[in-house]
mmCIF file of C-alpha atoms and ligand atoms in Angstrom:
data_model
loop_
_atom_site.group_PDB
_atom_site.id
_atom_site.type_symbol
_atom_site.label_atom_id
_atom_site.label_comp_id
_atom_site.label_asym_id
_atom_site.label_seq_id
_atom_site.Cartn_x
_atom_site.Cartn_y
_atom_site.Cartn_z
ATOM 1 C CA MET S 1 131.356 -103.279 -33.862
ATOM 2 C CA GLU S 2 130.125 -100.501 -36.093
ATOM 3 C CA HIS S 3 133.389 -98.571 -36.143
ATOM 4 C CA ALA S 4 136.225 -100.648 -37.507
ATOM 5 C CA VAL S 5 138.956 -98.835 -35.629
ATOM 6 C CA ALA S 6 142.007 -100.340 -33.960
ATOM 7 C CA GLN S 7 144.532 -99.717 -36.722
ATOM 8 C CA THR S 8 148.053 -99.958 -35.462
ATOM 9 C CA HIS S 9 150.875 -97.652 -36.418
ATOM 10 C CA GLN S 10 151.837 -100.240 -39.048
ATOM 11 C CA ASP S 11 148.979 -98.896 -41.142
ATOM 12 C CA TRP S 12 149.761 -95.836 -43.229
ATOM 13 C CA LEU S 13 148.095 -93.698 -45.844
ATOM 14 C CA ILE S 14 150.553 -92.809 -48.544
ATOM 15 C CA ARG S 15 149.917 -90.942 -51.760
ATOM 16 C CA VAL S 16 151.801 -91.696 -54.944
ATOM 17 C CA ALA S 17 151.575 -89.227 -57.827
ATOM 18 C CA GLU S 18 150.004 -90.771 -60.912
ATOM 19 C CA ILE S 19 153.169 -90.154 -62.897
ATOM 20 C CA PHE S 20 155.085 -92.489 -60.534
ATOM 21 C CA THR S 21 152.598 -95.378 -60.523
ATOM 22 C CA PRO S 22 154.872 -97.335 -62.935
ATOM 23 C CA PHE S 23 157.427 -97.334 -60.060
ATOM 24 C CA GLU S 24 154.964 -98.552 -57.457
ATOM 25 C CA GLU S 25 156.671 -101.922 -57.061
ATOM 26 C CA ASP S 26 160.062 -100.239 -56.423
ATOM 27 C CA LEU S 27 158.486 -97.737 -54.059
ATOM 28 C CA PHE S 28 156.711 -100.424 -52.056
ATOM 29 C CA ARG S 29 159.912 -102.475 -51.804
ATOM 30 C CA ASP S 30 161.931 -99.479 -50.568
ATOM 31 C CA LEU S 31 159.223 -98.441 -48.140
ATOM 32 C CA GLY S 32 158.941 -101.981 -46.782
ATOM 33 C CA VAL S 33 155.271 -102.350 -47.674
ATOM 34 C CA ARG S 34 154.083 -105.690 -46.302
ATOM 35 C CA ARG S 35 150.564 -105.411 -47.679
ATOM 36 C CA LEU S 36 148.514 -103.082 -49.821
ATOM 37 C CA VAL S 37 145.243 -103.030 -47.892
ATOM 38 C CA LYS S 38 143.283 -100.775 -50.226
ATOM 39 C CA SER S 39 143.779 -98.451 -53.168
ATOM 40 C CA LEU S 40 141.874 -95.229 -52.611
ATOM 41 C CA PRO S 41 141.183 -92.354 -55.045
ATOM 42 C CA ASN S 42 143.758 -89.834 -56.176
ATOM 43 C CA GLY S 43 146.796 -92.088 -55.738
ATOM 44 C CA MET S 44 146.107 -92.646 -52.026
ATOM 45 C CA ARG S 45 147.089 -96.101 -50.758
ATOM 46 C CA TRP S 46 146.340 -97.736 -47.441
ATOM 47 C CA VAL S 47 149.418 -99.870 -46.780
ATOM 48 C CA GLN S 48 150.934 -101.854 -43.945
ATOM 49 C CA LEU S 49 154.642 -101.265 -43.391
ATOM 50 C CA GLU S 50 157.232 -103.714 -42.066
ATOM 51 C CA ASN S 51 159.052 -101.035 -40.139
ATOM 52 C CA PRO S 52 157.484 -97.552 -40.092
ATOM 53 C CA ALA S 53 160.573 -96.168 -38.323
ATOM 54 C CA LEU S 54 162.441 -96.514 -41.625
ATOM 55 C CA LEU S 55 159.878 -94.612 -43.666
ATOM 56 C CA HIS S 56 161.462 -91.208 -43.211
ATOM 57 C CA GLU S 57 164.907 -92.554 -44.167
ATOM 58 C CA SER S 58 163.734 -94.170 -47.372
ATOM 59 C CA ALA S 59 164.821 -92.978 -50.835
ATOM 60 C CA ALA S 60 161.188 -93.514 -51.801
ATOM 61 C CA LEU S 61 160.032 -90.712 -49.518
ATOM 62 C CA LYS S 62 160.560 -87.989 -52.127
ATOM 63 C CA PHE S 63 158.157 -89.794 -54.483
ATOM 64 C CA LEU S 64 155.315 -89.596 -51.943
ATOM 65 C CA ARG S 65 152.991 -86.639 -51.799
ATOM 66 C CA TRP S 66 151.568 -87.616 -48.437
ATOM 67 C CA LYS S 67 152.328 -90.034 -45.587
ATOM 68 C CA LEU S 68 150.107 -90.308 -42.540
ATOM 69 C CA PRO S 69 149.942 -92.982 -39.841
ATOM 70 C CA LEU S 70 146.444 -94.375 -40.219
ATOM 71 C CA GLU S 71 145.199 -94.489 -36.661
ATOM 72 C CA HIS S 72 141.496 -94.612 -37.325
ATOM 73 C CA ALA S 73 139.827 -96.159 -40.351
ATOM 74 C CA TRP S 74 136.081 -96.360 -40.694
ATOM 75 C CA PRO S 75 135.207 -98.040 -43.989
ATOM 76 C CA CYS S 76 131.576 -97.029 -44.564
ATOM 77 C CA GLN S 77 129.354 -95.247 -47.038
ATOM 78 C CA PRO S 78 128.932 -91.757 -45.570
ATOM 79 C CA GLN S 79 126.407 -90.742 -48.229
ATOM 80 C CA ARG S 80 124.004 -93.492 -47.157
ATOM 81 C CA MET S 81 124.442 -93.005 -43.463
ATOM 82 C CA HIS S 82 122.082 -91.013 -41.319
ATOM 83 C CA GLY S 83 123.935 -88.649 -38.941
ATOM 84 C CA PHE S 84 127.397 -89.354 -40.389
ATOM 85 C CA VAL S 85 128.857 -85.976 -39.400
ATOM 86 C CA GLU S 86 127.737 -86.246 -35.786
ATOM 87 C CA LYS S 87 128.954 -89.849 -35.403
ATOM 88 C CA ALA S 88 132.266 -89.141 -37.108
ATOM 89 C CA ALA S 89 132.942 -85.999 -35.059
ATOM 90 C CA SER S 90 132.197 -87.779 -31.744
ATOM 91 C CA THR S 91 134.448 -90.696 -32.643
ATOM 92 C CA LEU S 92 137.286 -88.361 -33.618
ATOM 93 C CA ARG S 93 136.899 -86.557 -30.327
ATOM 94 C CA GLU S 94 136.851 -89.803 -28.372
ATOM 95 C CA LYS S 95 139.979 -91.093 -30.123
ATOM 96 C CA PHE S 96 142.108 -87.981 -30.531
ATOM 97 C CA ALA S 97 141.027 -85.129 -28.234
ATOM 98 C CA GLN S 98 143.222 -86.235 -25.329
ATOM 99 C CA ARG S 99 146.290 -85.833 -27.614
ATOM 100 C CA SER S 100 145.504 -82.116 -28.083
ATOM 101 C CA PRO S 101 146.079 -81.661 -31.815
ATOM 102 C CA GLN S 102 146.873 -78.107 -32.849
ATOM 103 C CA ALA S 103 144.248 -78.309 -35.616
ATOM 104 C CA VAL S 104 141.649 -80.628 -37.121
ATOM 105 C CA VAL S 105 141.899 -80.598 -40.894
ATOM 106 C CA VAL S 106 139.369 -82.537 -42.951
ATOM 107 C CA GLY S 107 139.501 -83.060 -46.722
ATOM 108 C CA ALA S 108 137.936 -85.146 -49.465
ATOM 109 C CA LEU S 109 139.893 -88.171 -50.677
ATOM 110 C CA ASP S 110 139.025 -87.064 -54.185
ATOM 111 C CA PRO S 111 139.618 -83.295 -54.403
ATOM 112 C CA SER S 112 138.528 -83.125 -58.083
ATOM 113 C CA PRO S 113 135.167 -81.611 -59.148
ATOM 114 C CA ALA S 114 133.719 -85.166 -59.092
ATOM 115 C CA GLY S 115 134.300 -85.278 -55.342
ATOM 116 C CA ARG S 116 132.141 -82.223 -54.655
ATOM 117 C CA TYR S 117 129.729 -84.008 -52.324
ATOM 118 C CA TYR S 118 132.624 -85.093 -50.111
ATOM 119 C CA ARG S 119 134.240 -81.671 -50.140
ATOM 120 C CA THR S 120 131.030 -80.250 -48.693
ATOM 121 C CA LEU S 121 130.806 -83.128 -46.226
ATOM 122 C CA ALA S 122 134.456 -82.529 -45.242
ATOM 123 C CA SER S 123 133.735 -78.897 -44.568
ATOM 124 C CA ASN S 124 130.656 -79.797 -42.446
ATOM 125 C CA LEU S 125 132.618 -82.402 -40.508
ATOM 126 C CA ARG S 126 135.444 -79.976 -39.892
ATOM 127 C CA GLY S 127 132.988 -77.382 -38.566
ATOM 128 C CA ARG S 128 131.414 -79.895 -36.165
ATOM 129 C CA ALA S 129 134.774 -81.358 -35.105
ATOM 130 C CA LEU S 130 136.151 -77.904 -34.351
ATOM 131 C CA GLN S 131 133.192 -77.296 -32.008
ATOM 132 C CA MET S 132 133.825 -80.616 -30.291
ATOM 133 C CA PHE S 133 137.581 -80.083 -30.022
ATOM 134 C CA GLU S 134 137.284 -76.448 -28.931
ATOM 135 C CA HIS S 135 138.538 -77.213 -25.418
ATOM 136 C CA VAL S 136 141.779 -78.841 -26.595
ATOM 137 C CA LEU S 137 142.781 -76.977 -29.754
ATOM 138 C CA GLN S 138 145.773 -74.837 -29.015
ATOM 139 C CA GLY S 139 146.271 -71.719 -31.105
ATOM 140 C CA ALA S 140 145.944 -71.943 -34.853
ATOM 141 C CA HIS S 141 142.656 -73.307 -36.179
ATOM 142 C CA ALA S 142 143.168 -72.096 -39.732
ATOM 143 C CA THR S 143 144.706 -74.694 -42.027
ATOM 144 C CA GLU S 144 147.481 -72.436 -43.270
ATOM 145 C CA GLN S 145 148.362 -71.213 -39.788
ATOM 146 C CA GLN S 146 149.414 -74.626 -38.506
ATOM 147 C CA ASP S 147 152.832 -74.861 -36.936
ATOM 148 C CA PRO S 148 154.697 -77.272 -39.254
ATOM 149 C CA GLU S 149 156.297 -78.971 -36.268
ATOM 150 C CA ARG S 150 153.225 -79.574 -34.130
ATOM 151 C CA MET S 151 150.795 -82.462 -34.380
ATOM 152 C CA SER S 152 147.559 -81.955 -36.294
ATOM 153 C CA LEU S 153 144.678 -84.329 -36.817
ATOM 154 C CA PHE S 154 144.222 -84.997 -40.538
ATOM 155 C CA VAL S 155 140.984 -86.599 -41.711
ATOM 156 C CA HIS S 156 140.151 -87.860 -45.210
ATOM 157 C CA ILE S 157 136.633 -88.739 -46.292
ATOM 158 C CA GLY S 158 135.163 -90.197 -49.457
ATOM 159 C CA SER S 159 132.767 -92.845 -50.712
ATOM 160 C CA GLU S 160 135.141 -95.430 -49.154
ATOM 161 C CA GLY S 161 134.710 -94.037 -45.631
ATOM 162 C CA LEU S 162 136.764 -92.032 -43.182
ATOM 163 C CA PHE S 163 140.530 -92.285 -42.607
ATOM 164 C CA ALA S 164 142.365 -90.281 -39.943
ATOM 165 C CA GLY S 165 145.656 -89.931 -38.135
ATOM 166 C CA MET S 166 147.914 -87.450 -36.408
ATOM 167 C CA ALA S 167 151.197 -86.071 -37.732
ATOM 168 C CA THR S 168 153.042 -82.787 -38.035
ATOM 169 C CA PRO S 169 152.479 -81.012 -41.383
ATOM 170 C CA ARG S 170 156.219 -81.340 -42.018
ATOM 171 C CA ALA S 171 156.236 -85.122 -41.561
ATOM 172 C CA ALA S 172 152.963 -85.692 -43.428
ATOM 173 C CA GLY S 173 153.942 -83.522 -46.407
ATOM 174 C CA GLY S 174 151.773 -80.412 -46.166
ATOM 175 C CA TYR S 175 149.004 -78.541 -44.411
ATOM 176 C CA PHE S 176 146.077 -80.113 -46.278
ATOM 177 C CA PRO S 177 144.914 -83.750 -46.103
ATOM 178 C CA GLY S 178 146.595 -85.531 -49.003
ATOM 179 C CA GLY S 179 149.078 -82.673 -49.334
ATOM 180 C CA THR S 180 146.912 -81.072 -51.998
ATOM 181 C CA LYS S 181 146.726 -77.377 -52.437
ATOM 182 C CA PHE S 182 144.695 -76.013 -55.285
ATOM 183 C CA ILE S 183 146.491 -73.039 -56.823
ATOM 184 C CA GLN S 184 144.372 -70.317 -58.285
ATOM 185 C CA GLN S 185 146.403 -68.575 -60.958
ATOM 186 C CA ALA S 186 145.238 -65.124 -61.899
ATOM 187 C CA GLY S 187 143.120 -65.608 -65.104
ATOM 188 C CA ASP S 188 144.430 -63.659 -68.083
ATOM 189 C CA ALA S 189 147.611 -62.714 -66.249
ATOM 190 C CA VAL S 190 148.864 -66.362 -66.376
ATOM 191 C CA VAL S 191 152.174 -66.384 -68.244
ATOM 192 C CA SER S 192 152.888 -70.124 -67.960
ATOM 193 C CA ARG S 193 151.713 -73.100 -65.898
ATOM 194 C CA ALA S 194 155.095 -73.073 -64.169
ATOM 195 C CA GLY S 195 153.731 -70.205 -62.075
ATOM 196 C CA ALA S 196 151.587 -72.685 -60.107
ATOM 197 C CA LYS S 197 154.728 -74.706 -59.297
ATOM 198 C CA CYS S 198 156.329 -71.612 -57.855
ATOM 199 C CA VAL S 199 153.251 -70.806 -55.741
ATOM 200 C CA GLU S 200 153.057 -74.382 -54.455
ATOM 201 C CA ALA S 201 156.789 -74.454 -53.689
ATOM 202 C CA LEU S 202 156.541 -71.180 -51.735
ATOM 203 C CA HIS S 203 153.620 -72.643 -49.798
ATOM 204 C CA LEU S 204 155.244 -75.992 -49.036
ATOM 205 C CA VAL S 205 158.674 -74.647 -48.182
ATOM 206 C CA THR S 206 157.135 -73.096 -45.060
ATOM 207 C CA CYS S 207 157.052 -76.652 -43.657
ATOM 208 C CA PHE S 208 160.857 -76.293 -43.447
ATOM 209 C CA ARG S 209 161.677 -72.575 -43.173
ATOM 210 C CA PRO S 210 160.124 -69.126 -43.742
ATOM 211 C CA VAL S 211 159.840 -67.651 -47.228
ATOM 212 C CA PRO S 212 162.159 -64.705 -48.043
ATOM 213 C CA ASN S 213 160.990 -61.294 -46.824
ATOM 214 C CA ALA S 214 159.099 -59.064 -49.262
ATOM 215 C CA GLY S 215 161.566 -56.920 -51.181
ATOM 216 C CA SER S 216 164.157 -59.735 -51.292
ATOM 217 C CA HIS S 217 166.061 -59.999 -54.558
ATOM 218 C CA TRP S 218 165.729 -63.328 -56.408
ATOM 219 C CA LEU S 219 168.136 -64.585 -59.037
ATOM 220 C CA GLU S 220 166.091 -66.689 -61.443
ATOM 221 C CA LEU S 221 167.767 -69.135 -63.844
ATOM 222 C CA GLY S 222 165.746 -70.414 -66.800
ATOM 223 C CA ALA S 223 162.996 -67.826 -66.317
ATOM 224 C CA SER S 224 161.327 -67.614 -69.753
ATOM 225 C CA PRO S 225 158.473 -67.105 -70.480
ATOM 226 C CA GLY S 226 158.093 -65.930 -66.889
ATOM 227 C CA GLY S 227 155.221 -67.684 -65.061
ATOM 228 C CA MET S 228 157.353 -67.967 -61.924
ATOM 229 C CA THR S 229 158.747 -64.463 -62.393
ATOM 230 C CA ARG S 230 155.181 -63.121 -62.460
ATOM 231 C CA GLU S 231 154.392 -64.865 -59.137
ATOM 232 C CA LEU S 232 157.574 -63.534 -57.506
ATOM 233 C CA LEU S 233 156.896 -59.971 -58.688
ATOM 234 C CA ASP S 234 153.275 -60.224 -57.477
ATOM 235 C CA ARG S 235 154.624 -61.026 -54.008
ATOM 236 C CA GLY S 236 156.671 -57.844 -53.856
ATOM 237 C CA TYR S 237 160.046 -59.417 -54.685
ATOM 238 C CA GLN S 238 162.748 -58.028 -56.983
ATOM 239 C CA VAL S 239 163.898 -60.425 -59.683
ATOM 240 C CA THR S 240 166.894 -60.749 -61.969
ATOM 241 C CA ALA S 241 165.728 -63.209 -64.634
ATOM 242 C CA ILE S 242 168.205 -65.028 -66.895
ATOM 243 C CA ASP S 243 167.200 -66.983 -69.971
ATOM 244 C CA ARG S 244 168.345 -67.445 -73.544
ATOM 245 C CA ALA S 245 164.721 -67.094 -74.596
ATOM 246 C CA GLU S 246 162.511 -64.049 -74.503
ATOM 247 C CA MET S 247 160.376 -63.132 -71.514
ATOM 248 C CA HIS S 248 156.619 -62.651 -71.886
ATOM 249 C CA ALA S 249 155.705 -59.177 -73.166
ATOM 250 C CA SER S 250 153.584 -58.432 -70.068
ATOM 251 C CA LEU S 251 156.713 -58.562 -67.881
ATOM 252 C CA ILE S 252 158.917 -56.277 -69.883
ATOM 253 C CA GLY S 253 159.450 -52.909 -68.225
ATOM 254 C CA HIS S 254 158.344 -54.093 -64.757
ATOM 255 C CA PRO S 255 160.198 -51.801 -62.330
ATOM 256 C CA ALA S 256 161.304 -54.660 -60.038
ATOM 257 C CA LEU S 257 162.554 -56.897 -62.871
ATOM 258 C CA VAL S 258 165.944 -57.030 -64.579
ATOM 259 C CA ILE S 259 166.039 -59.296 -67.645
ATOM 260 C CA ARG S 260 169.317 -60.818 -68.853
ATOM 261 C CA ARG S 261 168.819 -62.582 -72.167
ATOM 262 C CA MET S 262 171.835 -64.883 -72.251
ATOM 263 C CA ALA S 263 173.147 -68.350 -71.377
ATOM 264 C CA VAL S 264 173.326 -68.800 -67.599
ATOM 265 C CA ALA S 265 176.973 -69.856 -67.887
ATOM 266 C CA ASP S 266 177.806 -66.396 -69.290
ATOM 267 C CA PHE S 267 176.222 -64.535 -66.397
ATOM 268 C CA PRO S 268 179.108 -63.253 -64.261
ATOM 269 C CA LYS S 269 179.517 -64.407 -60.688
ATOM 270 C CA PRO S 270 177.706 -61.815 -58.531
ATOM 271 C CA ALA S 271 179.195 -59.914 -55.605
ATOM 272 C CA ALA S 272 178.739 -61.578 -52.215
ATOM 273 C CA ASN S 273 175.367 -60.987 -50.478
ATOM 274 C CA PHE S 274 173.816 -59.434 -53.594
ATOM 275 C CA TYR S 275 170.784 -61.788 -53.714
ATOM 276 C CA GLN S 276 168.548 -63.207 -50.981
ATOM 277 C CA ALA S 277 167.023 -66.121 -52.923
ATOM 278 C CA LEU S 278 167.587 -68.209 -56.026
ATOM 279 C CA LEU S 279 165.167 -70.122 -58.233
ATOM 280 C CA CYS S 280 166.317 -72.498 -60.968
ATOM 281 C CA ASP S 281 163.861 -74.040 -63.429
ATOM 282 C CA MET S 282 166.331 -74.541 -66.302
ATOM 283 C CA ASN S 283 165.511 -77.461 -68.537
ATOM 284 C CA GLY S 284 168.169 -79.811 -69.892
ATOM 285 C CA ASP S 285 170.908 -81.463 -67.883
ATOM 286 C CA SER S 286 170.212 -81.173 -64.142
ATOM 287 C CA LEU S 287 173.881 -81.660 -63.265
ATOM 288 C CA ALA S 288 174.879 -78.728 -65.495
ATOM 289 C CA ALA S 289 172.086 -76.712 -63.850
ATOM 290 C CA ILE S 290 173.180 -77.468 -60.272
ATOM 291 C CA ARG S 291 176.765 -76.509 -61.146
ATOM 292 C CA GLN S 292 175.502 -73.087 -62.263
ATOM 293 C CA VAL S 293 173.419 -72.775 -59.098
ATOM 294 C CA VAL S 294 176.469 -73.522 -56.942
ATOM 295 C CA ARG S 295 178.641 -71.074 -58.914
ATOM 296 C CA LEU S 296 176.076 -68.274 -58.620
ATOM 297 C CA SER S 297 175.230 -69.044 -54.990
ATOM 298 C CA ALA S 298 178.460 -67.150 -54.193
ATOM 299 C CA GLY S 299 176.244 -64.061 -54.535
ATOM 300 C CA LEU S 300 173.667 -65.258 -51.977
ATOM 301 C CA GLN S 301 173.364 -64.047 -48.427
ATOM 302 C CA GLN S 302 173.888 -66.716 -45.799
ATOM 303 C CA GLY S 303 170.671 -68.648 -45.156
ATOM 304 C CA SER S 304 169.099 -67.701 -48.522
ATOM 305 C CA LEU S 305 166.463 -70.017 -49.932
ATOM 306 C CA VAL S 306 167.285 -71.919 -53.136
ATOM 307 C CA ILE S 307 164.481 -73.642 -55.059
ATOM 308 C CA PHE S 308 165.714 -76.042 -57.717
ATOM 309 C CA THR S 309 163.635 -78.029 -60.194
ATOM 310 C CA LEU S 310 165.223 -81.429 -60.773
ATOM 311 C CA LYS S 311 164.246 -82.370 -64.321
ATOM 312 C CA THR S 312 164.071 -86.133 -64.644
ATOM 313 C CA HIS S 313 162.714 -86.548 -68.192
ATOM 314 C CA GLY S 314 165.747 -88.495 -69.402
ATOM 315 C CA GLN S 315 165.591 -90.969 -66.477
ATOM 316 C CA SER S 316 163.277 -93.827 -67.243
ATOM 317 C CA SER S 317 163.629 -95.924 -64.089
ATOM 318 C CA TYR S 318 163.239 -95.436 -60.364
ATOM 319 C CA ALA S 319 166.925 -96.254 -59.841
ATOM 320 C CA GLU S 320 168.025 -93.685 -62.441
ATOM 321 C CA ILE S 321 165.948 -90.918 -60.859
ATOM 322 C CA ASN S 322 167.385 -91.741 -57.432
ATOM 323 C CA ALA S 323 170.939 -91.791 -58.805
ATOM 324 C CA LEU S 324 170.473 -88.409 -60.515
ATOM 325 C CA HIS S 325 168.927 -86.923 -57.388
ATOM 326 C CA ASP S 326 171.764 -88.162 -55.170
ATOM 327 C CA GLU S 327 174.394 -86.841 -57.574
ATOM 328 C CA VAL S 328 172.711 -83.414 -57.665
ATOM 329 C CA ILE S 329 172.699 -83.339 -53.867
ATOM 330 C CA ARG S 330 176.362 -84.383 -53.808
ATOM 331 C CA GLN S 331 177.312 -81.637 -56.253
ATOM 332 C CA SER S 332 175.240 -79.004 -54.425
ATOM 333 C CA HIS S 333 177.882 -78.479 -51.747
ATOM 334 C CA PRO S 334 178.090 -75.981 -49.949
ATOM 335 C CA LEU S 335 174.312 -75.613 -50.172
ATOM 336 C CA ARG S 336 172.390 -77.331 -47.403
ATOM 337 C CA HIS S 337 169.708 -79.773 -48.575
ATOM 338 C CA LEU S 338 166.402 -79.150 -46.759
ATOM 339 C CA SER S 339 164.020 -81.431 -48.606
ATOM 340 C CA THR S 340 162.991 -82.893 -51.953
ATOM 341 C CA VAL S 341 159.323 -82.949 -52.801
ATOM 342 C CA HIS S 342 157.107 -83.864 -55.701
ATOM 343 C CA LEU S 343 154.613 -81.035 -56.063
ATOM 344 C CA ASN S 344 151.106 -81.439 -57.422
ATOM 345 C CA TYR S 345 152.185 -79.114 -60.217
ATOM 346 C CA ASN S 346 155.428 -80.998 -60.944
ATOM 347 C CA ARG S 347 155.350 -83.408 -63.838
ATOM 348 C CA MET S 348 158.410 -85.608 -64.538
ATOM 349 C CA GLU S 349 160.477 -83.526 -62.158
ATOM 350 C CA MET S 350 160.923 -82.852 -58.456
ATOM 351 C CA THR S 351 161.515 -79.701 -56.460
ATOM 352 C CA ILE S 352 164.503 -79.470 -54.162
ATOM 353 C CA PHE S 353 164.803 -76.905 -51.373
ATOM 354 C CA PHE S 354 168.274 -75.818 -50.292
ATOM 355 C CA GLU S 355 169.645 -73.134 -48.019
ATOM 356 C CA ALA S 356 172.815 -71.189 -48.730
ATOM 357 C CA GLY S 357 175.685 -71.120 -46.295
HETATM 358 C C1 LIG E 1 160.843 -74.943 -68.152
HETATM 359 S S1 LIG E 1 161.396 -73.492 -68.919
HETATM 360 C C2 LIG E 1 161.225 -72.331 -67.634
HETATM 361 C C3 LIG E 1 159.816 -71.909 -67.341
HETATM 362 C C4 LIG E 1 159.779 -70.723 -66.442
HETATM 363 N N1 LIG E 1 160.329 -71.037 -65.111
HETATM 364 C C5 LIG E 1 158.408 -70.119 -66.244
HETATM 365 O O1 LIG E 1 157.993 -69.953 -65.119
HETATM 366 O O2 LIG E 1 157.777 -69.769 -67.249
HETATM 367 C C6 LIG E 1 163.118 -73.716 -68.985
HETATM 368 C C7 LIG E 1 163.888 -72.543 -69.506
HETATM 369 O O3 LIG E 1 165.254 -72.752 -69.243
HETATM 370 C C8 LIG E 1 165.982 -72.072 -70.231
HETATM 371 N N2 LIG E 1 167.367 -72.554 -70.247
HETATM 372 C C9 LIG E 1 167.790 -73.847 -70.170
HETATM 373 N N3 LIG E 1 169.110 -73.898 -70.174
HETATM 374 C C10 LIG E 1 169.564 -72.616 -70.197
HETATM 375 C C11 LIG E 1 170.847 -72.016 -70.193
HETATM 376 N N4 LIG E 1 171.939 -72.776 -70.124
HETATM 377 N N5 LIG E 1 170.936 -70.674 -70.223
HETATM 378 C C12 LIG E 1 169.816 -69.908 -70.296
HETATM 379 N N6 LIG E 1 168.564 -70.421 -70.296
HETATM 380 C C13 LIG E 1 168.437 -71.753 -70.249
HETATM 381 C C14 LIG E 1 165.207 -72.365 -71.512
HETATM 382 O O4 LIG E 1 165.480 -71.378 -72.483
HETATM 383 C C15 LIG E 1 163.761 -72.322 -71.007
HETATM 384 O O5 LIG E 1 163.169 -71.080 -71.247
#
């Protein structure tokens, strides 16, 4: 049989950030990985799970960038194959059209510049698949317009072949195959790389809830030099930025920005409902940081979004990171924990989304 299909739901594609590869053994144990079938580029792993029902309960989940049931695998060499796009699109239609995905999203396994050939191939395959799926696609065809709670067909291609499955963007970990979103920061206006983290967090949080309305007032803790502040201001938000250190010169005097150069602990508790969102990227002790977030969340409107960077530099093992994370969640009461993710632009840290009230 030319198409090696017939993968069961025991087969999954998971993506582990490079920074966590030293913990791969712990992750696989917690996830109940029975067998590593194949290592693919960019931290993607084809694994077989003992009990996929437990995947979404696992402490390991927050270390994964992407998790997709692998329902169709076609190990082949697309570059050498005549008519790959046509064959692949017909097979996808045959296998998945009757399940009416809301979108067909195709991406290269290797999204780096080296994977350029496959990015072009992915775009051609997506174009052809969209024509073939036209009769079943409901609503949003654009990648970023997917409903986070409806099933999409995600397809990965690379020199190793084609790998596809259906999941909601929320369950899989994003709107793009592999969970990758390339963030274009605005050239000379870049204040710090942390800005990309903020953009990615605002993108990914929509898997769980809407972003705050334009004009909302953010309280930002640990804001200097101001990469995130810049991104918030560019989106039409007001910001009160607190940091002991100075903000970048380009931000000073911005009409929607109030700068408080001080220790966060000295910032007085705000009046109720004063802010509509809170961002904390303070470095140092994450438990001290979450205590400040909880104290200052008294000034948040009910339902406000809180984005918290969990800094894990001091934790050298998988168990230590999990223990710190769980303690931060425990101490975050009365905030409501929505999700913990490891962003492409996170290093030895994770991003936690909470809601106030
Ligand atoms: C990773 S940097 C923040 C980067 C920033 N989010 C950006 O986008 O450019 C962490 C910041 O937290 C600040 N910080 C840490 N603890 C603090 C505290 N207790 N009070 C005030 N600032 C603090 C540091 O001064 C530092 O500027």
